[in-house]
Amino acid sequence: MNLLKLLLLLLPTCALSSVTTLTADNFAAEVASSPKYLIKFYAEWCGHCKRMAPTYAEVGDSMAETYETDQVKVGKVDGANERAISSRFGLTGFPALYLVDGWHVHPYKGSRTKDDLVLFAKGGYKSVEPMSFVSSPFGPLGYAKGTMMGVGNMLLDCYEWLVGMGLPKALAGGIMCVCGMFGSVIWVVMFAYMTSGREEKRVKHD
């Protein structure tokens, strides 16, 4: 009897496991783990997102059942809190859905029904123009946005930690400004170095 109760308690957890929660810590590894990835950006305060949650869970279950043939994983991102990720996609509202197929990112603009979402994930996305390389979250600009947002969040956390340790707010803010400027210089130098290296290779190839 106790074993039956335990199994009943575990069933809801198992049902939700087909939709992976993506964060800044696991985003890159998770997206790289599957040829294609359907991603939903949501916010806890968004009413449309709450109403869509059960449907999206069903989409996850459906795609998990056909993963061997369709090769599509399903994930979700708390776009309001995971800003380092959401900034790369240039979100304008919630919920927002994208199908990532390698380097190509296809935005979803259809209805939020299970059948339409599954159809989109199974191949319907191919009829949708992917985001341009410039605006793509996996292009240079996308990576730059994510990096800058991640650094900003880190500096804010450090600021709050310093204030919590007893430093005056003005001093803590000054330290973070210096660190931010120093980090920005390093990032610009590294970006220029990588860009010049690619240009030299292109000239030599030509």
CSV table of C-alpha atoms in Angstrom, one decimal, residues 33-155:
chain,number,residue,atom,x,y,z
A,33,SER,CA,22.5,17.6,-26.8
A,34,SER,CA,19.8,17.4,-29.5
A,35,PRO,CA,19.6,18.1,-33.2
A,36,LYS,CA,16.5,20.2,-32.7
A,37,TYR,CA,15.0,21.9,-29.7
A,38,LEU,CA,11.6,23.5,-29.2
A,39,ILE,CA,12.0,26.3,-26.6
A,40,LYS,CA,9.3,28.3,-24.8
A,41,PHE,CA,10.0,31.5,-23.0
A,42,TYR,CA,7.6,32.3,-20.2
A,43,ALA,CA,7.2,34.6,-17.2
A,44,GLU,CA,5.6,33.6,-13.9
A,45,TRP,CA,3.3,36.6,-13.9
A,46,CYS,CA,2.1,36.0,-17.5
A,47,GLY,CA,-1.5,34.8,-17.6
A,48,HIS,CA,-1.2,33.5,-21.1
A,49,CYS,CA,1.9,31.5,-20.1
A,50,LYS,CA,0.0,29.9,-17.2
A,51,ARG,CA,-2.9,28.9,-19.4
A,52,MET,CA,-0.5,27.4,-22.0
A,53,ALA,CA,1.5,25.4,-19.4
A,54,PRO,CA,-0.7,22.2,-19.5
A,55,THR,CA,-0.7,22.2,-23.3
A,56,TYR,CA,3.0,22.6,-23.5
A,57,ALA,CA,3.5,19.7,-21.1
A,58,GLU,CA,1.4,17.6,-23.5
A,59,VAL,CA,3.6,18.7,-26.4
A,60,GLY,CA,6.7,17.7,-24.4
A,61,ASP,CA,5.2,14.2,-23.8
A,62,SER,CA,4.2,13.8,-27.4
A,63,MET,CA,7.7,14.8,-28.7
A,64,ALA,CA,9.4,12.6,-26.1
A,65,GLU,CA,7.4,9.6,-27.5
A,66,THR,CA,8.6,10.3,-31.0
A,67,TYR,CA,12.2,11.5,-30.2
A,68,GLU,CA,13.8,8.5,-32.0
A,69,THR,CA,12.3,9.6,-35.3
A,70,ASP,CA,11.8,13.4,-34.9
A,71,GLN,CA,14.9,14.2,-32.8
A,72,VAL,CA,13.3,17.2,-31.1
A,73,LYS,CA,13.6,17.9,-27.4
A,74,VAL,CA,11.3,20.3,-25.6
A,75,GLY,CA,12.4,22.9,-23.1
A,76,LYS,CA,11.3,26.1,-21.3
A,77,VAL,CA,13.1,29.2,-20.1
A,78,ASP,CA,11.9,31.6,-17.4
A,79,GLY,CA,12.6,34.6,-19.6
A,80,ALA,CA,11.9,37.1,-16.9
A,81,ASN,CA,14.7,35.8,-14.6
A,82,GLU,CA,17.0,34.1,-17.1
A,83,ARG,CA,17.8,37.4,-18.9
A,84,ALA,CA,21.2,36.3,-20.2
A,85,ILE,CA,19.3,33.8,-22.4
A,86,SER,CA,16.2,35.9,-23.2
A,87,SER,CA,18.3,38.9,-24.2
A,88,ARG,CA,19.9,36.8,-27.0
A,89,PHE,CA,16.5,36.1,-28.5
A,90,GLY,CA,15.3,39.7,-28.5
A,91,LEU,CA,12.0,38.9,-26.8
A,92,THR,CA,9.2,41.4,-27.1
A,93,GLY,CA,6.6,39.5,-25.0
A,94,PHE,CA,5.5,36.2,-23.4
A,95,PRO,CA,5.0,33.4,-24.2
A,96,ALA,CA,7.5,33.2,-27.1
A,97,LEU,CA,8.4,29.9,-28.8
A,98,TYR,CA,11.3,29.0,-31.1
A,99,LEU,CA,12.5,25.9,-32.8
A,100,VAL,CA,16.3,25.6,-32.8
A,101,ASP,CA,17.7,23.5,-35.6
A,102,GLY,CA,21.4,23.7,-35.4
A,103,TRP,CA,22.4,27.3,-36.1
A,104,HIS,CA,18.9,28.1,-37.5
A,105,VAL,CA,16.3,29.6,-35.1
A,106,HIS,CA,12.7,29.6,-36.3
A,107,PRO,CA,10.1,31.7,-34.4
A,108,TYR,CA,6.7,30.3,-33.9
A,109,LYS,CA,3.7,32.5,-34.7
A,110,GLY,CA,0.8,30.1,-34.8
A,111,SER,CA,-1.9,29.1,-32.4
A,112,ARG,CA,-1.1,27.7,-29.0
A,113,THR,CA,-2.8,24.3,-29.5
A,114,LYS,CA,-1.1,21.0,-29.0
A,115,ASP,CA,-1.6,19.8,-32.5
A,116,ASP,CA,-0.3,23.0,-34.1
A,117,LEU,CA,2.8,23.1,-31.9
A,118,VAL,CA,3.6,19.4,-32.5
A,119,LEU,CA,3.1,19.9,-36.2
A,120,PHE,CA,5.5,22.9,-36.1
A,121,ALA,CA,8.1,20.9,-34.1
A,122,LYS,CA,7.9,17.9,-36.4
A,123,GLY,CA,8.8,19.9,-39.5
A,124,GLY,CA,6.4,22.7,-40.0
A,125,TYR,CA,9.1,25.1,-38.8
A,126,LYS,CA,10.9,24.6,-42.1
A,127,SER,CA,8.3,26.8,-43.8
A,128,VAL,CA,9.1,29.7,-41.4
A,129,GLU,CA,12.0,32.0,-42.3
A,130,PRO,CA,14.7,31.6,-39.7
A,131,MET,CA,16.1,34.6,-37.8
A,132,SER,CA,19.0,36.3,-39.7
A,133,PHE,CA,22.6,35.6,-38.7
A,134,VAL,CA,22.8,39.2,-37.3
A,135,SER,CA,19.8,38.8,-35.0
A,136,SER,CA,20.3,35.1,-34.3
A,137,PRO,CA,20.9,34.2,-30.6
A,138,PHE,CA,23.8,32.1,-31.9
A,139,GLY,CA,25.4,34.9,-33.9
A,140,PRO,CA,28.0,37.3,-32.7
A,141,LEU,CA,25.4,39.9,-31.6
A,142,GLY,CA,23.4,37.3,-29.8
A,143,TYR,CA,26.4,36.0,-27.9
A,144,ALA,CA,27.4,39.6,-27.1
A,145,LYS,CA,24.0,40.4,-25.7
A,146,GLY,CA,24.0,37.3,-23.5
A,147,THR,CA,27.5,37.9,-22.3
A,148,MET,CA,26.9,41.6,-21.4
A,149,MET,CA,23.6,40.7,-19.6
A,150,GLY,CA,25.4,37.9,-17.7
A,151,VAL,CA,28.2,40.2,-16.7
A,152,GLY,CA,25.7,42.8,-15.6
A,153,ASN,CA,23.8,40.3,-13.4
A,154,MET,CA,27.1,39.1,-11.9
A,155,LEU,CA,28.1,42.7,-11.1
